[in-house]
mmCIF file of C-alpha atoms in Angstrom:
data_model
loop_
_atom_site.group_PDB
_atom_site.id
_atom_site.type_symbol
_atom_site.label_atom_id
_atom_site.label_comp_id
_atom_site.label_asym_id
_atom_site.label_seq_id
_atom_site.Cartn_x
_atom_site.Cartn_y
_atom_site.Cartn_z
ATOM 1 C CA MET A 1 10.724 91.664 76.258
ATOM 2 C CA ILE A 2 10.963 94.438 73.476
ATOM 3 C CA GLN A 3 10.064 97.748 74.515
ATOM 4 C CA LEU A 4 9.991 101.502 73.443
ATOM 5 C CA THR A 5 9.400 103.970 76.506
ATOM 6 C CA GLN A 6 9.290 107.456 77.346
ATOM 7 C CA GLU A 7 10.227 106.880 81.075
ATOM 8 C CA GLN A 8 13.601 105.999 82.488
ATOM 9 C CA ILE A 9 14.954 102.664 81.744
ATOM 10 C CA ASP A 10 14.769 100.175 84.901
ATOM 11 C CA TYR A 11 17.816 98.119 83.750
ATOM 12 C CA THR A 12 17.797 96.315 87.364
ATOM 13 C CA ALA A 13 14.011 95.062 86.745
ATOM 14 C CA LEU A 14 15.309 94.408 83.037
ATOM 15 C CA THR A 15 18.597 92.171 84.195
ATOM 16 C CA GLU A 16 16.379 90.625 86.734
ATOM 17 C CA SER A 17 13.948 89.525 83.803
ATOM 18 C CA VAL A 18 16.714 87.614 81.917
ATOM 19 C CA ARG A 19 17.956 85.946 85.170
ATOM 20 C CA SER A 20 17.509 82.115 85.023
ATOM 21 C CA ASN A 21 18.907 78.926 86.871
ATOM 22 C CA GLN A 22 18.971 77.356 83.543
ATOM 23 C CA VAL A 23 22.196 79.717 82.632
ATOM 24 C CA GLY A 24 25.371 80.722 83.981
ATOM 25 C CA ALA A 25 25.840 84.061 82.247
ATOM 26 C CA VAL A 26 24.011 87.371 81.971
ATOM 27 C CA ALA A 27 25.289 90.383 79.812
ATOM 28 C CA LEU A 28 24.162 93.670 79.937
ATOM 29 C CA PHE A 29 24.736 96.302 77.737
ATOM 30 C CA LEU A 30 23.677 100.109 78.404
ATOM 31 C CA GLY A 31 23.919 102.974 75.957
ATOM 32 C CA THR A 32 24.010 106.274 77.534
ATOM 33 C CA VAL A 33 24.042 109.839 76.559
ATOM 34 C CA ARG A 34 27.765 111.139 76.280
ATOM 35 C CA GLU A 35 28.683 114.605 76.824
ATOM 36 C CA VAL A 36 31.365 115.016 73.959
ATOM 37 C CA THR A 37 31.263 114.040 70.641
ATOM 38 C CA HIS A 38 34.359 114.628 68.461
ATOM 39 C CA GLY A 39 34.933 117.618 70.452
ATOM 40 C CA ARG A 40 31.659 119.040 70.492
ATOM 41 C CA GLN A 41 29.714 119.550 73.531
ATOM 42 C CA THR A 42 26.280 118.178 73.859
ATOM 43 C CA ASP A 43 23.700 119.685 76.005
ATOM 44 C CA SER A 44 20.844 116.604 75.618
ATOM 45 C CA LEU A 45 19.682 114.497 73.025
ATOM 46 C CA ASP A 46 16.330 114.056 71.491
ATOM 47 C CA TYR A 47 15.054 110.435 70.290
ATOM 48 C CA GLN A 48 12.369 109.861 67.732
ATOM 49 C CA ALA A 49 11.082 106.482 66.279
ATOM 50 C CA TYR A 50 8.964 105.253 64.106
ATOM 51 C CA PRO A 51 7.242 102.892 66.575
ATOM 52 C CA GLU A 52 5.424 100.441 64.403
ATOM 53 C CA MET A 53 8.324 99.448 62.299
ATOM 54 C CA ALA A 54 10.830 99.898 65.366
ATOM 55 C CA GLN A 55 9.005 97.348 67.163
ATOM 56 C CA LYS A 56 8.897 94.536 64.250
ATOM 57 C CA GLN A 57 12.522 95.609 63.515
ATOM 58 C CA LEU A 58 13.441 94.965 67.339
ATOM 59 C CA GLU A 59 11.327 91.651 67.192
ATOM 60 C CA LYS A 60 13.771 90.514 64.269
ATOM 61 C CA VAL A 61 16.993 91.237 66.032
ATOM 62 C CA GLU A 62 16.097 89.178 68.675
ATOM 63 C CA ALA A 63 14.677 86.319 66.501
ATOM 64 C CA GLU A 64 18.376 86.851 64.504
ATOM 65 C CA THR A 65 20.149 86.873 68.097
ATOM 66 C CA ARG A 66 18.437 83.550 69.113
ATOM 67 C CA GLU A 67 19.442 81.737 65.659
ATOM 68 C CA GLN A 68 22.908 82.176 66.402
ATOM 69 C CA TRP A 69 23.433 81.947 70.483
ATOM 70 C CA PRO A 70 21.622 79.543 72.993
ATOM 71 C CA VAL A 71 19.710 82.546 74.271
ATOM 72 C CA GLU A 72 17.564 81.563 77.433
ATOM 73 C CA LYS A 73 16.050 85.031 77.863
ATOM 74 C CA MET A 74 16.727 88.088 76.525
ATOM 75 C CA GLY A 75 15.046 91.731 76.489
ATOM 76 C CA ILE A 76 15.624 95.432 74.518
ATOM 77 C CA VAL A 77 14.522 98.627 76.077
ATOM 78 C CA HIS A 78 14.752 101.843 73.959
ATOM 79 C CA ARG A 79 14.107 105.349 75.473
ATOM 80 C CA LEU A 80 12.673 108.099 73.357
ATOM 81 C CA GLY A 81 12.045 111.690 73.689
ATOM 82 C CA HIS A 82 14.239 114.320 75.533
ATOM 83 C CA LEU A 83 17.305 112.662 77.182
ATOM 84 C CA ASP A 84 19.715 114.473 79.621
ATOM 85 C CA LEU A 85 23.665 113.628 79.834
ATOM 86 C CA GLY A 86 24.568 110.340 81.476
ATOM 87 C CA GLU A 87 20.836 109.097 80.963
ATOM 88 C CA ILE A 88 20.336 105.669 79.252
ATOM 89 C CA SER A 89 19.154 105.601 75.914
ATOM 90 C CA VAL A 90 19.054 101.864 75.296
ATOM 91 C CA ALA A 91 19.805 98.432 77.550
ATOM 92 C CA VAL A 92 20.061 94.989 75.977
ATOM 93 C CA ALA A 93 20.283 92.217 78.570
ATOM 94 C CA VAL A 94 20.848 88.418 77.456
ATOM 95 C CA SER A 95 21.067 85.235 79.431
ATOM 96 C CA CYS A 96 22.988 82.360 77.652
ATOM 97 C CA PRO A 97 24.607 79.114 79.344
ATOM 98 C CA HIS A 98 28.133 80.823 79.055
ATOM 99 C CA ARG A 99 29.878 84.110 79.102
ATOM 100 C CA HIS A 100 31.268 84.379 75.947
ATOM 101 C CA GLN A 101 27.719 83.554 74.175
ATOM 102 C CA ALA A 102 26.170 86.139 76.425
ATOM 103 C CA PHE A 103 28.496 88.808 75.565
ATOM 104 C CA GLU A 104 28.410 87.839 72.060
ATOM 105 C CA ALA A 105 24.603 87.720 71.607
ATOM 106 C CA ALA A 106 24.317 91.158 73.351
ATOM 107 C CA ARG A 107 26.942 92.647 70.913
ATOM 108 C CA TYR A 108 25.208 91.802 67.890
ATOM 109 C CA ALA A 109 21.853 92.621 69.224
ATOM 110 C CA ILE A 110 23.191 96.386 70.082
ATOM 111 C CA ASP A 111 25.224 96.483 66.703
ATOM 112 C CA ARG A 112 22.242 95.102 64.685
ATOM 113 C CA LEU A 113 19.783 97.559 66.567
ATOM 114 C CA LYS A 114 21.960 100.197 65.595
ATOM 115 C CA GLU A 115 21.882 99.403 61.847
ATOM 116 C CA VAL A 116 18.326 98.348 61.201
ATOM 117 C CA VAL A 117 15.937 100.206 63.818
ATOM 118 C CA PRO A 118 14.139 103.154 62.790
ATOM 119 C CA ILE A 119 15.212 105.605 65.899
ATOM 120 C CA TRP A 120 17.089 108.742 65.309
ATOM 121 C CA LYS A 121 18.967 110.995 67.645
ATOM 122 C CA LYS A 122 18.956 114.535 67.530
ATOM 123 C CA GLU A 123 21.934 116.398 69.204
ATOM 124 C CA ASN A 124 21.398 119.615 71.091
ATOM 125 C CA TRP A 125 24.692 121.107 71.138
ATOM 126 C CA SER A 126 25.940 123.387 73.794
ATOM 127 C CA ASP A 127 26.360 126.166 71.398
ATOM 128 C CA GLY A 128 22.339 126.279 70.690
ATOM 129 C CA THR A 129 22.572 124.745 67.565
ATOM 130 C CA THR A 130 20.675 120.994 66.924
ATOM 131 C CA GLU A 131 21.444 118.254 64.245
ATOM 132 C CA TRP A 132 19.920 115.140 63.397
ATOM 133 C CA VAL A 133 22.309 112.437 63.259
ATOM 134 C CA HIS A 134 22.263 110.065 60.068
ATOM 135 C CA PRO A 135 25.406 108.204 59.686
ATOM 136 C CA GLY A 136 26.573 108.335 56.001
ATOM 137 C CA SER A 137 24.168 110.577 54.953
ATOM 138 C CA ALA A 138 24.765 112.829 51.435
ATOM 139 C CA GLU A 139 23.782 115.853 53.439
ATOM 140 C CA SER A 140 25.730 116.388 56.360
ATOM 141 C CA SER A 141 29.574 116.696 55.984
ATOM 142 C CA SER A 142 29.724 116.852 59.699
ATOM 143 C CA ALA A 143 27.851 113.931 60.068
ATOM 144 C CA VAL A 144 28.588 112.049 63.417
ATOM 145 C CA PRO A 145 29.357 108.296 63.214
ATOM 146 C CA PRO A 146 26.723 106.218 65.169
ATOM 147 C CA GLY A 147 27.391 105.708 68.954
ATOM 148 C CA MET B 1 -3.590 105.438 43.258
ATOM 149 C CA LYS B 2 -2.945 107.733 46.416
ATOM 150 C CA VAL B 3 -0.233 107.017 48.681
ATOM 151 C CA SER B 4 0.781 108.505 51.993
ATOM 152 C CA VAL B 5 4.372 108.351 53.071
ATOM 153 C CA LYS B 6 5.356 109.194 56.559
ATOM 154 C CA LEU B 7 8.519 111.033 57.142
ATOM 155 C CA PHE B 8 10.785 110.997 60.230
ATOM 156 C CA ALA B 9 14.027 113.060 61.519
ATOM 157 C CA ARG B 10 15.919 115.219 59.167
ATOM 158 C CA ALA B 11 13.351 113.940 56.388
ATOM 159 C CA SER B 12 10.314 115.363 58.278
ATOM 160 C CA GLU B 13 12.497 118.657 59.063
ATOM 161 C CA LEU B 14 13.451 119.344 55.669
ATOM 162 C CA ALA B 15 10.043 118.669 54.162
ATOM 163 C CA GLY B 16 8.234 120.729 56.707
ATOM 164 C CA THR B 17 5.709 118.126 57.437
ATOM 165 C CA ASN B 18 5.679 114.469 58.935
ATOM 166 C CA GLN B 19 3.343 112.995 55.925
ATOM 167 C CA LEU B 20 3.410 113.327 52.229
ATOM 168 C CA GLU B 21 0.378 112.878 50.041
ATOM 169 C CA LEU B 22 1.646 111.838 46.638
ATOM 170 C CA GLN B 23 -0.165 110.591 43.568
ATOM 171 C CA ILE B 24 1.245 107.974 41.580
ATOM 172 C CA PRO B 25 0.382 105.346 38.763
ATOM 173 C CA GLU B 26 -0.717 101.943 39.660
ATOM 174 C CA ARG B 27 1.960 99.284 39.968
ATOM 175 C CA SER B 28 4.388 101.935 40.664
ATOM 176 C CA THR B 29 7.966 100.897 41.929
ATOM 177 C CA ILE B 30 9.886 102.377 44.860
ATOM 178 C CA ALA B 31 12.082 104.350 42.392
ATOM 179 C CA GLY B 32 8.987 105.679 40.845
ATOM 180 C CA LEU B 33 7.994 106.731 44.551
ATOM 181 C CA ARG B 34 11.117 108.388 44.831
ATOM 182 C CA ALA B 35 11.024 110.453 41.783
ATOM 183 C CA GLU B 36 7.337 111.601 42.657
ATOM 184 C CA MET B 37 8.532 112.497 46.153
ATOM 185 C CA LEU B 38 11.407 114.292 44.448
ATOM 186 C CA ARG B 39 9.040 116.253 42.021
ATOM 187 C CA SER B 40 6.324 116.833 44.810
ATOM 188 C CA CYS B 41 9.052 117.953 47.625
ATOM 189 C CA PRO B 42 12.376 119.020 45.909
ATOM 190 C CA GLU B 43 13.257 120.054 49.761
ATOM 191 C CA LEU B 44 13.955 116.459 49.926
ATOM 192 C CA SER B 45 16.783 116.215 47.419
ATOM 193 C CA PRO B 46 19.951 116.930 49.802
ATOM 194 C CA LEU B 47 19.122 114.005 51.630
ATOM 195 C CA MET B 48 17.273 111.616 48.613
ATOM 196 C CA GLU B 49 20.121 109.180 48.070
ATOM 197 C CA SER B 50 20.761 108.041 51.632
ATOM 198 C CA LEU B 51 16.802 107.971 52.376
ATOM 199 C CA HIS B 52 15.464 104.872 53.130
ATOM 200 C CA ILE B 53 11.783 103.414 51.763
ATOM 201 C CA ALA B 54 9.994 101.262 54.162
ATOM 202 C CA VAL B 55 6.678 99.387 53.226
ATOM 203 C CA GLY B 56 4.736 97.616 55.699
ATOM 204 C CA SER B 57 7.574 97.985 58.229
ATOM 205 C CA GLU B 58 10.046 96.188 56.044
ATOM 206 C CA TYR B 59 13.055 98.006 54.128
ATOM 207 C CA ALA B 60 12.106 98.021 50.486
ATOM 208 C CA SER B 61 14.536 98.277 47.641
ATOM 209 C CA ASP B 62 13.924 100.396 44.280
ATOM 210 C CA ASP B 63 12.802 97.471 42.373
ATOM 211 C CA CYS B 64 10.002 96.617 44.722
ATOM 212 C CA TYR B 65 6.291 97.366 43.695
ATOM 213 C CA ILE B 66 3.907 99.130 45.821
ATOM 214 C CA GLU B 67 0.771 97.542 46.549
ATOM 215 C CA PRO B 68 -2.237 99.971 46.990
ATOM 216 C CA ASP B 69 -3.073 100.601 50.959
ATOM 217 C CA SER B 70 0.176 99.696 51.754
ATOM 218 C CA GLU B 71 1.909 101.670 54.859
ATOM 219 C CA VAL B 72 4.581 103.581 53.236
ATOM 220 C CA ALA B 73 7.414 105.615 55.186
ATOM 221 C CA CYS B 74 10.710 107.390 54.164
ATOM 222 C CA PHE B 75 13.634 107.951 56.364
ATOM 223 C CA PRO B 76 17.224 108.915 56.530
ATOM 224 C CA PRO B 77 19.878 106.384 57.984
ATOM 225 C CA VAL B 78 19.159 105.479 61.567
ATOM 226 C CA SER B 79 20.793 106.541 64.721
ATOM 227 C CA GLY B 80 19.428 104.715 67.625
ATOM 228 C CA GLY B 81 21.137 103.257 70.492
#
């Protein structure tokens, strides 16, 4: 299941949706809103997507993951809009026959998502300033690395 | 031909709009599109080297040609997750 949502991510339902009697391992990754990045205090984040392309690229991430590991079921959900500290921005759930496959597949999926899926976060810093996060962009010398 | 370019995140903020309407020659490449974007929207110049162009929801390299009626988008490096 691939989903972009404005609602809170129901990671319990997502995890249940990938469980199966055919496998022995389920890995769940959650990305959450961190309070401090390189010494700067975050108040909240705003996520924006290019939805049509994000959906298509997420489907490619799933296909690439399935090519490399024996994935039984997987789901990726990304939250959009305004998120407060501690809220879940992304969830990846994968089931595979064995644990090392599930861990590796989930890691590949989240790493690839962060490279290619057109979603952006804007930092709302506690000092009242805001900043789009664009890793490696020429503009911002203070660019915040992904994560 | 006319091409609409969707803008996102900092690119949209710098340009002050979420869509650019450009006129480019038939058989233009992505590189040609970039040049026209800079000419018509110089506010994007601080970002231009890092901007990605997507055509039909796929990343497009500078030597790709733009077909008429393609959906074109332009955005800075992604930061989801």
